[in-house]
XYZ file of C-alpha atoms in Angstrom:
724
model
C 42.649 112.528 121.749
C 45.204 112.066 118.295
C 47.661 109.316 120.274
C 44.500 106.943 120.843
C 43.758 107.879 116.759
C 47.475 106.090 116.133
C 47.329 103.706 118.512
C 43.814 101.788 117.737
C 44.204 102.138 113.409
C 47.377 99.551 114.437
C 45.573 96.241 115.809
C 47.903 94.004 117.053
C 47.252 90.698 119.371
C 50.889 89.680 120.238
C 52.234 88.899 123.786
C 53.925 91.275 126.492
C 54.489 93.870 128.761
C 56.400 96.637 129.595
C 57.830 97.441 132.758
C 56.782 100.087 135.155
C 60.771 100.239 136.547
C 61.862 100.659 132.404
C 64.061 103.637 132.985
C 62.883 106.967 131.449
C 63.768 107.590 128.407
C 63.998 112.385 128.198
C 62.034 112.621 124.843
C 60.699 116.431 123.721
C 57.401 116.810 123.134
C 55.570 117.214 120.494
C 55.461 121.520 121.494
C 59.639 121.339 121.664
C 59.798 120.113 118.388
C 57.897 122.321 116.469
C 59.171 125.295 118.363
C 63.014 124.476 117.767
C 63.507 122.090 113.921
C 62.750 125.461 112.112
C 64.338 123.804 108.708
C 65.075 125.902 105.872
C 63.686 125.049 102.100
C 66.059 123.192 100.039
C 69.106 124.454 98.326
C 67.860 125.342 94.341
C 69.783 123.629 91.567
C 72.927 126.041 89.848
C 74.406 123.440 87.738
C 73.921 120.360 86.027
C 77.071 118.474 84.149
C 75.758 115.399 82.374
C 77.594 112.523 81.819
C 77.923 110.134 79.154
C 79.175 107.666 81.405
C 75.503 107.832 82.874
C 76.124 110.633 86.428
C 75.519 113.847 87.512
C 76.896 116.283 88.556
C 74.778 118.008 90.485
C 76.308 122.097 92.603
C 73.249 123.902 95.142
C 73.782 127.517 96.173
C 71.657 129.982 98.358
C 71.418 132.398 101.560
C 71.583 131.001 105.244
C 71.351 133.595 107.457
C 71.993 132.398 111.539
C 72.275 128.270 112.175
C 70.723 126.669 109.634
C 69.446 122.999 108.630
C 69.225 122.600 104.821
C 67.300 119.408 104.341
C 67.964 117.294 101.000
C 65.732 115.157 99.218
C 66.633 112.444 97.241
C 66.152 109.016 96.401
C 66.554 105.589 98.367
C 68.903 104.342 94.847
C 70.678 107.799 95.056
C 72.173 107.904 98.871
C 75.308 105.573 97.946
C 76.332 107.975 95.159
C 75.455 111.392 97.872
C 77.718 110.537 100.805
C 80.855 109.438 98.658
C 80.641 112.937 96.194
C 79.112 115.768 98.220
C 80.948 118.999 99.184
C 79.180 121.415 101.424
C 80.839 124.783 101.823
C 79.944 127.561 103.336
C 81.350 130.672 101.516
C 80.054 132.790 104.441
C 82.855 131.929 107.343
C 80.453 129.989 108.321
C 81.425 126.062 110.342
C 79.750 123.710 108.596
C 78.631 121.064 111.071
C 76.843 117.292 111.268
C 75.439 116.235 107.425
C 73.031 113.396 108.920
C 70.013 111.035 107.777
C 68.289 108.968 108.449
C 69.477 105.455 109.029
C 68.512 102.612 106.515
C 68.365 100.056 109.002
C 66.312 97.080 108.132
C 62.107 97.215 109.325
C 63.145 94.210 111.152
C 66.127 95.610 113.110
C 64.701 98.227 114.255
C 61.283 97.454 115.303
C 63.321 93.988 117.337
C 64.648 97.080 120.008
C 61.192 98.002 120.845
C 59.874 96.214 122.833
C 56.739 95.763 121.893
C 54.538 95.109 118.186
C 51.623 95.159 116.680
C 50.323 93.219 113.766
C 48.981 94.080 110.478
C 45.566 93.419 110.990
C 43.117 90.747 113.887
C 40.646 88.777 113.623
C 39.116 89.414 116.696
C 35.224 88.678 115.620
C 34.537 91.892 117.574
C 35.287 96.324 116.985
C 38.429 96.616 115.096
C 38.668 99.346 117.245
C 38.426 96.986 120.704
C 40.538 94.697 119.362
C 43.413 96.805 118.196
C 43.170 98.852 121.486
C 42.743 95.078 123.427
C 46.677 94.576 121.879
C 48.353 97.362 122.523
C 47.334 97.698 125.388
C 48.503 94.403 126.902
C 52.150 95.625 126.029
C 52.229 98.605 127.798
C 50.803 97.091 131.749
C 52.988 99.618 133.934
C 52.617 101.930 131.826
C 50.189 105.275 133.340
C 47.255 106.476 131.524
C 44.371 108.156 132.107
C 41.304 105.906 130.847
C 38.273 108.441 129.532
C 34.533 106.977 129.609
C 31.549 108.928 128.810
C 30.544 109.507 132.269
C 34.430 108.877 133.784
C 37.996 109.582 133.510
C 40.557 107.833 135.957
C 44.098 108.016 136.512
C 46.038 104.266 137.669
C 48.646 102.561 135.762
C 47.588 99.673 133.260
C 47.737 96.191 134.858
C 45.692 93.934 132.554
C 43.770 93.648 129.184
C 41.107 90.712 129.336
C 38.395 88.795 127.413
C 35.516 87.671 128.730
C 33.169 84.731 126.782
C 29.623 85.872 126.548
C 26.433 83.546 124.382
C 23.622 85.236 124.103
C 22.538 82.722 120.789
C 23.431 79.256 120.863
C 22.605 78.723 117.412
C 26.019 82.462 116.715
C 29.067 82.584 118.377
C 30.142 83.856 121.384
C 30.490 87.219 121.965
C 33.998 88.475 123.368
C 34.424 91.827 124.775
C 37.634 92.490 126.017
C 38.436 94.076 130.580
C 41.079 97.242 131.119
C 42.660 97.068 134.821
C 43.650 99.517 136.228
C 44.749 100.226 139.357
C 44.274 105.097 140.342
C 47.465 106.174 142.944
C 44.818 105.247 145.832
C 44.727 101.999 145.678
C 41.743 101.215 143.733
C 40.776 98.819 141.112
C 38.588 99.877 137.580
C 37.445 97.806 135.117
C 36.129 99.379 132.201
C 34.612 97.849 128.900
C 36.803 98.893 125.832
C 34.024 99.153 123.798
C 32.753 102.171 125.920
C 36.425 104.409 126.145
C 36.994 106.795 124.517
C 40.646 107.310 125.666
C 43.269 106.312 126.363
C 46.313 109.080 127.446
C 49.892 107.972 127.925
C 51.797 109.624 130.611
C 54.880 108.108 130.235
C 57.954 109.793 128.263
C 59.839 105.925 127.723
C 56.100 104.801 126.389
C 54.819 107.201 124.490
C 59.334 107.341 122.524
C 58.233 103.826 122.026
C 54.980 104.245 120.313
C 56.646 107.407 117.852
C 59.155 104.949 117.849
C 57.469 101.896 116.257
C 54.588 104.739 113.947
C 58.358 105.838 112.482
C 59.348 102.651 111.973
C 56.277 101.486 110.114
C 55.515 103.991 107.700
C 59.427 103.568 106.913
C 58.674 100.545 105.102
C 56.172 102.537 103.114
C 58.056 104.746 102.187
C 61.720 102.549 101.977
C 62.445 104.999 98.360
C 61.948 109.030 100.594
C 65.168 109.961 102.142
C 66.353 112.942 103.746
C 69.578 114.184 103.648
C 70.062 116.818 106.528
C 73.266 119.841 106.359
C 73.564 121.855 109.575
C 75.644 125.379 108.753
C 76.112 127.778 111.645
C 77.445 131.104 111.152
C 75.793 134.987 111.438
C 74.165 137.082 109.109
C 73.408 135.994 105.867
C 76.287 134.059 103.941
C 76.008 131.800 101.141
C 75.920 127.870 100.706
C 76.520 125.607 98.632
C 76.890 122.028 98.247
C 76.983 119.260 95.636
C 77.563 115.914 94.570
C 77.034 112.908 91.382
C 74.164 111.003 90.970
C 73.954 108.426 88.822
C 71.441 110.283 85.610
C 70.384 109.279 82.296
C 73.196 109.695 79.312
C 72.698 112.296 77.115
C 72.499 111.746 73.238
C 73.479 113.766 70.796
C 71.227 113.902 66.940
C 72.495 116.029 63.961
C 70.614 116.814 60.649
C 72.643 117.812 57.313
C 71.672 119.244 54.434
C 72.898 118.759 51.536
C 73.190 121.656 48.648
C 71.802 121.200 44.334
C 76.274 120.990 44.755
C 76.100 118.130 47.894
C 78.433 119.828 50.138
C 76.726 119.649 53.603
C 75.114 122.136 56.301
C 75.259 120.333 59.937
C 72.761 120.889 62.718
C 73.490 119.044 65.624
C 71.486 118.243 68.979
C 71.776 117.367 72.435
C 69.117 114.875 74.319
C 68.411 115.739 77.907
C 66.222 114.853 80.097
C 65.153 115.848 84.101
C 63.687 111.710 85.374
C 64.401 114.595 89.135
C 62.352 114.567 91.638
C 62.922 119.183 91.108
C 62.450 121.308 88.138
C 65.676 122.401 86.762
C 65.367 126.412 86.167
C 67.599 128.682 85.496
C 69.900 126.124 85.692
C 73.513 126.162 83.999
C 74.050 123.479 82.050
C 76.942 121.370 80.768
C 77.227 118.505 78.716
C 80.724 116.415 78.823
C 81.709 114.024 76.592
C 83.499 111.065 78.027
C 83.821 108.197 80.257
C 84.527 108.803 84.263
C 85.519 105.492 86.449
C 82.348 105.736 88.528
C 81.380 103.069 90.603
C 78.437 102.349 93.125
C 79.358 101.370 96.511
C 76.938 100.636 99.801
C 77.685 102.845 101.879
C 74.136 103.750 103.701
C 73.492 100.468 104.408
C 74.588 99.535 108.179
C 76.935 96.350 108.553
C 76.402 94.622 111.392
C 78.751 91.501 112.487
C 77.712 88.480 113.565
C 78.832 87.784 116.704
C 78.416 84.114 118.863
C 75.644 83.777 121.970
C 77.355 82.373 124.660
C 75.115 80.132 126.652
C 75.416 81.618 131.195
C 77.139 78.747 132.801
C 74.212 76.687 134.912
C 77.177 76.442 137.788
C 79.060 79.346 138.666
C 80.406 77.544 142.099
C 84.066 77.877 140.428
C 86.995 76.315 143.203
C 90.146 78.016 143.494
C 93.424 77.765 139.975
C 97.206 77.575 141.303
C 98.855 78.547 138.281
C 102.949 78.007 138.113
C 105.492 80.784 138.445
C 107.012 81.255 134.156
C 108.151 83.311 132.209
C 104.931 85.608 131.080
C 105.197 87.126 127.977
C 102.301 88.618 125.530
C 101.432 88.492 122.057
C 99.535 91.361 120.659
C 98.498 92.233 116.836
C 96.806 95.142 114.800
C 96.482 96.314 111.417
C 94.469 100.338 109.993
C 93.924 101.542 106.802
C 92.073 103.896 105.177
C 91.908 105.816 101.888
C 90.119 108.823 100.726
C 89.573 111.574 98.441
C 87.997 114.445 97.055
C 87.298 116.807 94.146
C 85.231 120.204 94.276
C 83.513 122.984 92.045
C 82.748 125.888 92.210
C 81.273 128.507 89.576
C 79.898 132.021 90.141
C 75.975 133.188 90.594
C 74.514 134.150 87.207
C 71.857 135.516 85.689
C 68.929 133.166 84.246
C 66.367 132.905 82.013
C 64.086 130.053 80.317
C 65.207 129.127 76.891
C 61.694 127.495 76.069
C 58.845 129.341 74.244
C 55.569 128.864 73.735
C 53.901 127.475 70.916
C 50.487 128.453 69.517
C 48.201 125.886 70.018
C 46.286 124.341 66.269
C 42.504 123.880 65.324
C 41.092 122.845 63.092
C 38.527 125.313 60.660
C 39.375 126.614 57.312
C 42.598 126.094 55.158
C 45.228 128.861 55.898
C 45.630 131.841 52.733
C 48.820 131.070 50.999
C 51.946 133.190 52.191
C 51.889 135.485 50.339
C 55.568 136.855 48.322
C 58.438 134.620 46.797
C 58.376 130.768 48.442
C 61.581 129.923 50.651
C 62.686 126.591 50.352
C 62.733 124.593 53.667
C 66.757 123.693 53.288
C 67.443 128.213 52.029
C 65.313 127.896 55.434
C 67.069 126.322 57.640
C 70.669 127.114 56.667
C 70.317 130.791 56.529
C 70.730 132.758 59.422
C 67.249 133.468 60.045
C 66.115 130.467 60.762
C 65.643 131.142 63.880
C 67.359 128.295 66.089
C 70.761 129.310 66.747
C 73.742 127.536 68.393
C 73.429 127.282 72.361
C 76.408 125.957 73.496
C 80.046 126.042 73.950
C 82.810 123.666 73.682
C 86.341 123.707 75.485
C 88.197 120.201 75.803
C 89.466 119.462 79.070
C 92.083 116.276 79.408
C 90.503 113.502 78.506
C 87.392 114.973 78.696
C 85.382 117.441 76.122
C 82.754 119.957 76.522
C 79.211 121.027 76.001
C 78.781 124.352 77.778
C 75.190 125.525 77.072
C 75.930 129.683 76.911
C 72.374 130.157 78.607
C 70.552 128.866 81.181
C 68.398 126.487 81.178
C 64.885 125.619 82.686
C 63.042 121.624 82.429
C 60.386 121.338 84.830
C 60.755 117.258 86.201
C 59.595 114.991 84.340
C 60.365 115.923 80.728
C 63.196 115.681 78.212
C 64.487 118.614 75.791
C 66.360 118.676 72.649
C 68.949 122.140 72.988
C 70.817 123.178 69.710
C 75.427 122.518 69.556
C 75.929 123.148 66.919
C 74.098 124.880 63.309
C 77.824 125.700 61.168
C 78.767 124.680 57.550
C 81.016 120.921 57.255
C 83.715 120.374 54.654
C 82.094 117.865 52.383
C 80.862 116.054 49.335
C 78.563 113.421 48.192
C 79.350 110.267 47.064
C 78.705 106.262 46.842
C 80.143 103.742 48.608
C 80.838 100.261 47.883
C 81.723 97.538 49.888
C 81.233 94.540 48.000
C 80.940 92.732 51.807
C 77.834 94.470 52.760
C 76.319 94.179 49.238
C 77.670 92.401 45.703
C 75.567 94.878 43.089
C 74.972 98.699 44.604
C 76.875 100.715 45.967
C 76.088 103.418 49.353
C 75.135 106.624 48.679
C 76.203 109.024 51.598
C 78.360 111.675 52.445
C 81.967 112.182 53.159
C 82.016 114.558 56.585
C 85.171 116.475 58.241
C 84.366 118.022 61.465
C 85.283 121.713 60.483
C 84.549 122.455 63.468
C 85.802 123.951 66.864
C 83.539 121.090 69.043
C 83.417 116.854 69.224
C 79.874 115.658 67.931
C 79.231 112.767 70.434
C 78.146 109.503 69.138
C 74.292 109.704 67.589
C 71.806 109.375 64.994
C 72.434 111.945 62.145
C 69.655 113.243 59.233
C 69.406 114.417 56.145
C 67.541 115.772 53.866
C 68.668 116.585 50.083
C 66.218 117.810 47.303
C 63.655 119.541 49.724
C 62.652 115.837 51.634
C 63.694 113.288 54.000
C 66.925 111.466 52.093
C 68.180 109.159 54.785
C 69.598 108.064 58.037
C 72.545 106.736 59.198
C 74.745 106.387 62.652
C 78.186 108.390 63.757
C 80.876 107.512 65.488
C 82.659 110.427 67.919
C 84.327 112.008 65.765
C 86.885 114.903 66.628
C 87.927 118.138 65.186
C 89.236 118.143 61.715
C 88.562 114.615 61.602
C 86.826 112.442 57.466
C 84.287 110.053 58.456
C 82.268 108.545 55.874
C 78.539 108.303 56.471
C 76.374 106.746 54.806
C 71.838 107.242 54.580
C 70.599 105.325 51.590
C 71.533 102.552 48.529
C 72.523 103.889 45.610
C 69.471 103.058 42.859
C 71.834 104.214 39.699
C 75.225 102.736 39.749
C 75.831 99.397 38.902
C 79.197 97.746 39.945
C 80.376 93.978 39.448
C 83.321 92.854 40.781
C 84.797 89.779 39.612
C 89.092 88.290 40.218
C 92.021 86.069 39.076
C 95.299 84.596 41.207
C 98.399 84.481 39.228
C 101.977 83.735 39.883
C 105.070 86.521 39.131
C 108.189 85.351 37.232
C 110.713 85.574 40.392
C 111.909 88.551 41.671
C 115.340 87.712 43.151
C 117.542 84.598 43.912
C 119.253 84.124 46.183
C 122.117 81.412 47.827
C 123.041 81.504 51.099
C 123.795 78.421 53.682
C 123.742 75.827 50.755
C 120.005 76.291 50.029
C 118.741 78.642 46.506
C 116.391 80.471 47.170
C 113.676 82.179 44.624
C 111.564 85.071 45.704
C 108.574 85.798 43.474
C 105.059 87.434 44.222
C 101.587 85.131 43.964
C 98.447 87.714 42.096
C 94.763 89.769 43.017
C 93.880 91.004 40.667
C 90.052 91.840 40.967
C 88.805 94.207 38.617
C 85.656 96.778 40.623
C 83.941 97.251 37.414
C 81.604 100.329 37.581
C 78.416 101.696 35.975
C 76.759 105.350 36.250
C 73.407 104.665 35.502
C 72.018 108.690 35.937
C 73.161 111.826 34.144
C 75.014 113.417 36.610
C 78.948 112.316 37.616
C 79.313 110.126 40.226
C 82.079 109.614 42.964
C 82.373 106.423 44.559
C 84.640 105.149 47.285
C 85.664 101.254 46.573
C 86.653 99.300 49.412
C 88.663 96.525 49.357
C 89.413 94.837 52.412
C 93.607 95.181 53.567
C 94.799 91.111 53.767
C 97.434 89.615 55.636
C 100.604 89.548 54.393
C 99.407 91.011 51.044
C 100.974 94.600 49.749
C 98.662 96.517 46.683
C 100.993 96.021 43.597
C 102.939 99.437 41.685
C 100.454 98.659 38.637
C 97.423 100.064 41.592
C 96.423 103.820 42.149
C 97.474 104.765 44.569
C 93.947 104.610 47.277
C 92.693 108.602 49.029
C 92.737 107.088 52.372
C 93.457 103.626 54.103
C 92.175 102.137 57.500
C 92.986 99.155 60.120
C 90.843 97.706 57.607
C 90.085 99.125 54.507
C 91.402 100.803 51.365
C 89.761 103.330 49.574
C 90.334 104.204 46.606
C 88.238 107.101 44.685
C 87.480 106.827 41.056
C 85.041 109.724 38.867
C 82.032 108.404 36.875
C 80.822 109.944 34.224
C 77.250 109.526 33.644
C 75.956 108.365 31.939
C 80.104 105.667 31.894
C 82.065 103.212 32.404
C 84.672 102.071 34.219
C 86.858 99.300 35.240
C 88.587 99.785 38.326
C 91.699 97.160 38.850
C 93.132 96.357 42.171
C 95.487 94.381 42.824
C 97.880 92.669 45.366
C 101.122 90.777 45.655
C 101.522 87.753 48.214
C 105.490 87.531 48.645
C 106.235 84.152 48.744
C 109.934 81.658 48.284
C 111.077 78.200 47.135
C 113.673 77.198 47.838
C 116.761 74.228 46.584
C 118.826 72.647 49.401
C 121.936 73.209 46.503
C 123.203 69.691 48.414
C 120.587 67.503 46.485
C 120.309 69.478 43.177
C 120.241 67.212 40.448
C 119.858 67.941 36.250
C 116.891 68.232 36.190
C 116.927 71.225 38.927
C 118.959 73.014 37.127
C 116.786 72.836 34.085
C 114.795 74.355 35.580
C 117.012 76.609 36.912
C 118.179 77.620 32.505
C 114.990 77.894 31.554
C 113.114 80.013 34.843
C 116.403 82.348 34.707
C 116.711 82.347 37.996
C 121.311 81.531 36.957
C 122.891 83.124 34.868
C 126.329 80.726 33.524
C 128.640 81.390 35.692
C 126.248 80.079 38.138
C 125.026 77.160 35.861
C 128.672 76.155 35.150
C 129.662 76.240 39.510
C 125.536 74.603 40.109
C 127.208 72.007 36.904
C 130.842 71.764 38.968
C 129.530 71.312 41.975
C 127.225 68.191 40.290
C 130.125 66.892 38.537
C 132.384 66.619 43.025
C 128.670 64.391 43.481
C 129.038 62.121 40.874
C 132.748 61.996 41.907
C 131.129 60.581 45.884
C 128.175 58.820 43.850
C 131.131 56.193 41.388
C 133.073 56.176 45.336
C 129.574 54.863 46.920
C 129.481 52.353 44.491
C 132.657 51.371 44.714
C 132.086 51.231 49.003
C 129.204 49.627 48.165
C 130.314 46.496 45.284
C 133.191 45.589 47.715
C 130.514 45.613 51.367
C 128.228 43.389 49.093
C 132.600 41.190 48.022
C 132.821 40.813 51.809
C 129.359 39.491 52.582
C 129.102 36.620 50.033
C 133.086 35.923 51.338
C 131.481 35.279 54.935
C 128.483 33.625 54.469
C 130.572 31.030 52.261
C 133.436 30.722 55.269
C 130.179 29.744 56.885
C 129.366 27.764 55.646
C 133.038 25.680 54.662
C 133.153 25.819 58.467
C 130.283 23.030 59.099
C 131.224 21.182 56.285
C 133.866 20.326 57.846
C 132.300 19.595 61.085
C 129.296 17.224 59.351
C 132.415 14.973 57.991
C 134.294 11.858 59.485
C 137.736 11.388 59.934
C 138.698 9.151 57.684
C 140.970 9.245 54.661
C 138.810 10.194 51.966
C 137.190 13.483 54.494
C 140.397 14.495 54.700
C 141.408 15.083 50.897
C 137.875 17.221 50.507
C 139.141 19.208 54.918
C 142.292 19.718 53.146
C 140.725 22.080 50.348
C 138.309 23.694 52.555
C 141.086 24.800 54.829
C 143.302 25.841 51.160
C 139.864 27.842 49.870
C 139.713 29.770 53.888
C 142.792 30.871 53.281
C 142.780 32.557 50.489
C 139.182 33.976 51.916
C 140.741 36.012 54.376
C 143.602 37.537 52.229
C 140.251 39.025 50.115
C 139.354 39.850 53.080
C 142.611 42.113 54.336
C 142.480 43.304 51.002
C 138.084 44.026 50.711
C 140.085 45.990 54.477
C 141.804 47.980 52.864
C 140.031 48.548 50.062
C 137.392 49.938 52.376
C 139.025 52.326 54.351
C 140.850 53.388 50.754
C 137.934 54.655 48.880
C 135.729 56.566 52.905
C 139.502 57.981 52.744
C 138.452 59.205 49.189
C 135.031 60.093 49.876
C 136.337 62.053 53.446
C 138.097 63.598 50.328
C 136.390 63.800 47.566
C 132.726 65.664 50.120
C 135.067 67.716 51.950
C 135.357 69.466 48.624
C 131.842 69.511 47.714
C 131.011 70.849 50.960
C 133.528 73.965 49.896
C 132.339 74.481 46.676
C 128.577 74.693 47.690
C 129.248 77.098 50.535
C 131.461 79.204 48.684
C 128.778 79.602 46.505
C 127.506 83.267 46.501
C 124.299 84.601 44.931
C 122.209 87.646 44.454
C 120.910 87.970 41.614
C 117.349 90.918 41.285
C 115.767 89.582 37.349
């Protein structure tokens, strides 16, 4: 009856046959399964370590005895992490066996291996029960069954399911009935109207196993997010079993409270926010919170991988003729490769006592107003900083490697789908109440803030911070990771009691150094920018203002500027104290080193005058520079003489060309002969002058080279390194 109840709900209409000659697979009966699979309850969670990169380390411990099977339920998305991090230890000298889990093969791949299939519905217009059963039985042809109706019970093999149509009313569709035909062991054929069949019992174990496998594969499509990992261990007597693994988890978060007293000294309180989004309660677990970012990734290990294989058709003609191969030197070529990679880690913690940290609060109900508390009233800020506040630090900090761990001192109980605030720090910190001004952020008002020093031994993870001052909420801020003994400025509100303005002025300072190097005179000086911050304290209490001034590349602070209290990669921070109702001007002067260069070979008299006016040079250097100018004058005179004879030579050459053209144009007469003789005589005189010009040119060139050598040597020998 159970079988029919399951099968009848699966309505199908796909063709197929179940061959009677199909090999029968050995399968345990339902009774056998229930007596052999005695599964031990899952090991309880004993330790949880949450990391700030979104993973969690879980450790389970519990007692087992004899041959144990441990069920560990996980979500589908967690299995890949578990498979690459699972560590199983039997602490009682037992032997760990196989670690198994239900396959993650796609349902379509699993259903393809089953010799029949069933659709989710049917288009039969008669009873869904008959149509669904007909579709199933059609695909179980050849299977041995026992068919029971109200009047008879017959045992035999399924031959077919016949469909019949009968027209009772011409105005209505025909009535469809299904007849099951079986062949009994004595050779008798019997038919049954499926609407009258009460049960069909499968006698073939193989057929029943296929139906069961189909049901499991179909059910897995509905429970895609469920996965069970089974751990087996074989041993004798009671012993402890430990299992650890990592899975994805929400990052743990931190949030802080700062209470400022009348002097601005901070009292610091830190809380950690943890979330249990799993399917199990954390009951008395050892909880640790780790600040750090270990490398973590997801690798799809649970999904079976299939390689594509080509389908090769069978040749239609298998009549092969014999082949004769030539004899030769045979050889074989082979290659192969392999690789492996593995890693492992483990951690263990001894058993310990545990109790629930949580506590119940009485419900608040309506009614009359409560009576005031008798006696002196304690302020909220005094209460929160008192040792009797009821809030006790629950964590101990410890540094290991690049990580920092907050280990919760007492066992924690946290129900599933619940979150909790856990106090991890409560202490007085070093620091003071300040105002922080940054012109780029806001031009007229600074921000109210705290200069906080982490005087605790704990590393404070980044998080939100709420400030309480004067018995009330004062503002909020974000704090970045703060290690022990580190200082940090934290701003939480706009300071409406302080006014700041800034004005700038650019200038050029006189040269501070003059050098002559390789024929170049260098004048080193500073470009300056002076910014004056005018700070006005509009309150009746003193103010400590930190002015944040940007650090610029190649600009340096002048010696006249007050030394900054702190320098970062991008900012100078200057501490300025302002008395009540007072105004203070705070100047910040920066200098940029620049240099003007003058080539001595191009030096002019005006340049020397500038050097003297700016006091770049002394009298000795001035004499040396004037000597250079005298030598440059000699070179200029020689260049002028050379240019003069060059012009004369050009004029003679042009005149000779004219004479030659004239001689060619004259005819041979007594009158022209006299003129030609005159031209020839003049050309002779010009040739004599051209020879003289060539001699003078060589002499001038030699003199110029000598004077140029003298100039180069004078420039090269000039050395100057003078601080002004």
